[in-house]
Amino acid sequence: MVIAPQAGSRHAHALHDRNLTAIAVNPVTAATPPSHRGVAAGDGYASVITYDGDLRRTLNKLRAARVGTVLAASPAGVGLAERIAWHLRLPGTGVPGSTSLRTDPGVQAKALARTGIVTPYTLRTARLAEALSWANCVPARAYRLMPAAFGTGAEVAHCHSHGQITRAWPRIQHVAFRHTGTTTLVLQELVHGHEYLVDSVTHPGPGGPQHTVTSIWTYHPSAPGRPYRYDLLHRHNLLARRLSIEVCRALDALGVEDGTITCHLVFEPDRGPLLLSARVTTHRSHADETVWKITGMDPLDAALERTRPDRPEHSGSAGPRITRIRLQVLRPAGLSTVPVGRLQALPTVRCLDIRPSPDPFMAPLTVPSYEIVLSHDSRDAVERDCHHITALTALDHVSRDLPDR
């Protein structure tokens, strides 16, 4: 069963490929983002159930359908998925009532700080005056202003002054209220350092939840107007081990009991790794599936098997090199001018996806975007194609749009 699938979500097709029946639950409430309301049976689902706030009726329909697995397919579906899993006595990401620990960066920062995990200085408030007063007491070179919920579609603003905070506040607050029904925002110290995405899977064990880091991606910034990239990090080096330890500590603090989580960290030289956010893995694009096929670690299989996975041997020198490159297209007709054929013909390109998943480093996909997955046993082969891609996409209609996260 898939909760709150987005338009174009590939969850139904992935379940069908595994000879499983997919049932969609569409939460249709005042706080449901419009992009999560339009999934129909024709999208590959055997049936579609509308949840309008009557949980008992929805549970009765799901019991009649003999549902065996609950999957959140978007940030908007995480809370409902946890409640349904709890009532059906099926594995869920965490205990209902603690969902904000896995969906709200402000709540996450407080929970991590209570357990001694170092985090950026963070304030969660609905009042601009309080935010400005806090910024006076917590001086920083810059701040990140964002909704107190993932998946709202609001951009995350980088603010270097009180005036920028004041100007960005009503715009972000309006979007947050429209999608979540709350005006609460998060103001966080902007930390500078190398950034990483750490993917993990958790399963119940005899001594409690068992966390396994499945991949670590390092983010490589580039000059404005150029592609930016993620490289799969060799998991046996000291940095990868330190990041893995920090992520497992954070998952315990956030009450993660089951499922797949992606953590966003910054390594700040004076304080070490700082967790910016931890999100339930809900996306599933062609690019995602290509990477998972190469690494042999598909989050859906991890969810269905409910067993502790073997650590993949597909990172760094232990397997093929994998790089993901992202771009945004500024002009409406931009995608038609991208040299798709020449990009796909490059020796290490495994996928070119024009409908990629949302990127945790970038603003929401309000303009066309695409992602390229490269993989090869040779680091040099991947690097050569990365240079070719940079040259082929060095056009005035392609922009990286500096990340606002």
CSV table of C-alpha atoms in Angstrom, one decimal, residues 39-226:
chain,number,residue,atom,x,y,z
A,39,VAL,CA,-3.4,9.8,-8.3
A,40,ALA,CA,-5.9,7.5,-10.0
A,41,ALA,CA,-6.2,3.8,-10.5
A,42,GLY,CA,-5.0,4.4,-14.1
A,43,ASP,CA,-1.6,5.3,-12.7
A,44,GLY,CA,-0.9,1.6,-12.1
A,45,TYR,CA,-2.8,1.1,-8.8
A,46,ALA,CA,-5.3,-1.7,-8.4
A,47,SER,CA,-7.5,0.6,-6.3
A,48,VAL,CA,-7.4,4.1,-4.9
A,49,ILE,CA,-8.7,4.9,-1.4
A,50,THR,CA,-9.5,8.5,-0.4
A,51,TYR,CA,-8.6,9.4,3.2
A,52,ASP,CA,-10.7,12.4,4.2
A,53,GLY,CA,-10.0,12.3,7.9
A,54,ASP,CA,-12.0,9.2,8.8
A,55,LEU,CA,-9.2,6.9,9.8
A,56,ARG,CA,-11.5,4.1,11.0
A,57,ARG,CA,-13.2,3.8,7.6
A,58,THR,CA,-9.9,3.9,5.8
A,59,LEU,CA,-8.5,1.1,8.1
A,60,ASN,CA,-11.5,-1.1,7.4
A,61,LYS,CA,-11.0,-0.8,3.7
A,62,LEU,CA,-7.3,-1.7,4.1
A,63,ARG,CA,-8.0,-4.6,6.3
A,64,ALA,CA,-10.5,-5.9,3.7
A,65,ALA,CA,-7.7,-5.6,1.1
A,66,ARG,CA,-5.3,-7.6,3.3
A,67,VAL,CA,-2.6,-5.0,3.1
A,68,GLY,CA,0.8,-6.3,4.2
A,69,THR,CA,3.2,-3.3,3.8
A,70,VAL,CA,2.7,0.4,4.2
A,71,LEU,CA,4.9,2.8,2.2
A,72,ALA,CA,5.0,6.6,2.4
A,73,ALA,CA,5.4,7.9,-1.1
A,74,SER,CA,5.8,11.6,-0.3
A,75,PRO,CA,6.6,13.8,2.7
A,76,ALA,CA,2.9,14.5,3.0
A,77,GLY,CA,2.2,10.9,3.6
A,78,VAL,CA,4.7,10.1,6.4
A,79,GLY,CA,2.5,10.9,9.3
A,80,LEU,CA,-0.5,9.0,7.9
A,81,ALA,CA,1.6,6.0,6.9
A,82,GLU,CA,2.9,5.8,10.5
A,83,ARG,CA,-0.6,5.9,12.0
A,84,ILE,CA,-2.0,3.3,9.5
A,85,ALA,CA,1.0,1.0,10.1
A,86,TRP,CA,0.5,1.2,13.8
A,87,HIS,CA,-3.2,0.4,13.7
A,88,LEU,CA,-2.6,-2.5,11.3
A,89,ARG,CA,0.3,-3.8,13.4
A,90,LEU,CA,2.7,-3.5,10.5
A,91,PRO,CA,6.2,-2.1,10.6
A,92,GLY,CA,6.4,1.7,10.4
A,93,THR,CA,9.1,4.3,10.4
A,94,GLY,CA,8.4,5.3,14.0
A,95,VAL,CA,5.7,5.5,16.7
A,96,PRO,CA,2.7,7.7,15.9
A,97,GLY,CA,2.8,10.9,17.9
A,98,SER,CA,6.5,11.3,17.3
A,99,THR,CA,6.2,11.8,13.6
A,100,SER,CA,7.5,15.4,13.8
A,101,LEU,CA,10.9,13.9,14.8
A,102,ARG,CA,11.1,12.6,11.2
A,103,THR,CA,9.4,15.4,9.4
A,104,ASP,CA,10.3,18.7,11.1
A,105,PRO,CA,13.9,20.1,11.1
A,106,GLY,CA,13.2,22.3,14.1
A,107,VAL,CA,11.9,19.4,16.2
A,108,GLN,CA,14.8,17.3,15.0
A,109,ALA,CA,17.4,19.9,16.1
A,110,LYS,CA,16.0,20.0,19.6
A,111,ALA,CA,15.8,16.2,19.9
A,112,LEU,CA,19.4,15.8,18.7
A,113,ALA,CA,20.7,18.5,21.1
A,114,ARG,CA,19.0,16.8,24.0
A,115,THR,CA,21.1,13.6,23.3
A,116,GLY,CA,24.4,15.5,23.0
A,117,ILE,CA,24.5,15.5,19.2
A,118,VAL,CA,26.0,18.7,17.9
A,119,THR,CA,23.6,20.6,15.5
A,120,PRO,CA,23.6,24.0,13.9
A,121,TYR,CA,21.9,26.7,16.2
A,122,THR,CA,18.2,26.4,15.4
A,123,LEU,CA,15.0,28.3,16.3
A,124,ARG,CA,11.5,27.0,15.6
A,125,THR,CA,8.8,29.8,15.8
A,126,ALA,CA,5.8,31.3,14.1
A,127,ARG,CA,6.7,34.9,15.2
A,128,LEU,CA,9.0,37.1,13.2
A,129,ALA,CA,9.9,39.3,16.2
A,130,GLU,CA,11.1,36.2,18.1
A,131,ALA,CA,13.2,35.2,15.1
A,132,LEU,CA,14.9,38.6,14.8
A,133,SER,CA,15.5,38.7,18.6
A,134,TRP,CA,17.1,35.2,18.4
A,135,ALA,CA,19.3,36.2,15.5
A,136,ASN,CA,20.6,39.1,17.6
A,137,CYS,CA,21.7,36.6,20.3
A,138,VAL,CA,23.0,34.0,17.9
A,139,PRO,CA,25.3,35.9,15.4
A,140,ALA,CA,26.2,34.0,12.3
A,141,ARG,CA,27.4,34.9,8.8
A,142,ALA,CA,24.1,33.8,7.4
A,143,TYR,CA,20.9,31.9,8.3
A,144,ARG,CA,18.6,29.4,6.5
A,145,LEU,CA,14.9,30.2,6.7
A,146,MET,CA,12.5,27.3,5.9
A,147,PRO,CA,9.1,25.8,6.8
A,148,ALA,CA,8.9,23.6,9.8
A,149,ALA,CA,7.9,20.6,7.6
A,150,PHE,CA,9.5,18.8,4.7
A,151,GLY,CA,7.9,18.7,1.3
A,152,THR,CA,5.9,22.0,1.3
A,153,GLY,CA,7.3,23.2,-2.0
A,154,ALA,CA,8.6,26.4,-0.4
A,155,GLU,CA,12.1,27.4,-1.2
A,156,VAL,CA,14.6,27.7,1.6
A,157,ALA,CA,16.0,31.3,1.9
A,158,HIS,CA,19.6,32.1,2.7
A,159,CYS,CA,19.5,35.3,4.7
A,160,HIS,CA,22.5,37.4,5.5
A,161,SER,CA,20.8,40.2,7.4
A,162,HIS,CA,17.7,41.0,9.5
A,163,GLY,CA,16.3,42.8,6.5
A,164,GLN,CA,16.5,39.6,4.4
A,165,ILE,CA,14.9,37.6,7.1
A,166,THR,CA,12.1,40.1,7.3
A,167,ARG,CA,11.5,40.2,3.6
A,168,ALA,CA,11.5,36.4,3.2
A,169,TRP,CA,9.4,35.6,6.2
A,170,PRO,CA,5.9,36.3,4.9
A,171,ARG,CA,6.5,34.6,1.6
A,172,ILE,CA,7.7,31.3,3.1
A,173,GLN,CA,5.2,31.5,5.9
A,174,HIS,CA,2.3,31.8,3.4
A,175,VAL,CA,3.5,28.7,1.4
A,176,ALA,CA,4.0,26.7,4.6
A,177,PHE,CA,0.5,27.6,5.9
A,178,ARG,CA,-1.1,26.7,2.5
A,179,HIS,CA,0.5,23.2,2.5
A,180,THR,CA,0.6,22.3,6.2
A,181,GLY,CA,-1.9,24.5,8.0
A,182,THR,CA,0.8,25.9,10.3
A,183,THR,CA,2.7,29.2,10.2
A,184,THR,CA,5.7,27.8,12.1
A,185,LEU,CA,9.1,28.3,10.4
A,186,VAL,CA,12.6,27.3,11.2
A,187,LEU,CA,15.6,29.7,11.3
A,188,GLN,CA,18.9,27.9,11.4
A,189,GLU,CA,22.5,29.0,11.4
A,190,LEU,CA,24.0,28.5,7.9
A,191,VAL,CA,27.0,26.2,8.3
A,192,HIS,CA,29.8,26.1,5.8
A,193,GLY,CA,31.7,22.9,5.0
A,194,HIS,CA,31.6,19.8,2.8
A,195,GLU,CA,28.1,18.4,2.5
A,196,TYR,CA,27.0,14.8,2.4
A,197,LEU,CA,23.9,12.7,1.9
A,198,VAL,CA,23.8,9.5,3.9
A,199,ASP,CA,21.3,6.8,3.0
A,200,SER,CA,20.3,4.3,5.6
A,201,VAL,CA,17.9,1.4,6.2
A,202,THR,CA,16.5,0.4,9.6
A,203,HIS,CA,14.9,-2.9,10.7
A,204,PRO,CA,13.7,-4.2,14.1
A,205,GLY,CA,16.2,-6.4,15.9
A,206,PRO,CA,16.3,-8.4,19.1
A,207,GLY,CA,18.0,-5.5,20.9
A,208,GLY,CA,16.2,-2.7,19.3
A,209,PRO,CA,16.3,-1.0,15.9
A,210,GLN,CA,19.2,-2.0,13.7
A,211,HIS,CA,20.6,0.8,11.5
A,212,THR,CA,22.7,0.2,8.4
A,213,VAL,CA,24.3,2.9,6.3
A,214,THR,CA,23.8,1.9,2.6
A,215,SER,CA,25.5,4.7,0.8
A,216,ILE,CA,27.2,8.1,1.4
A,217,TRP,CA,27.2,10.8,-1.3
A,218,THR,CA,29.5,13.8,-1.3
A,219,TYR,CA,28.3,17.0,-2.9
A,220,HIS,CA,30.6,18.9,-5.3
A,221,PRO,CA,29.7,22.5,-5.8
A,222,SER,CA,30.4,24.2,-9.1
A,223,ALA,CA,30.4,27.7,-10.6
A,224,PRO,CA,27.0,29.2,-11.2
A,225,GLY,CA,25.5,28.1,-14.5
A,226,ARG,CA,27.3,24.7,-14.4
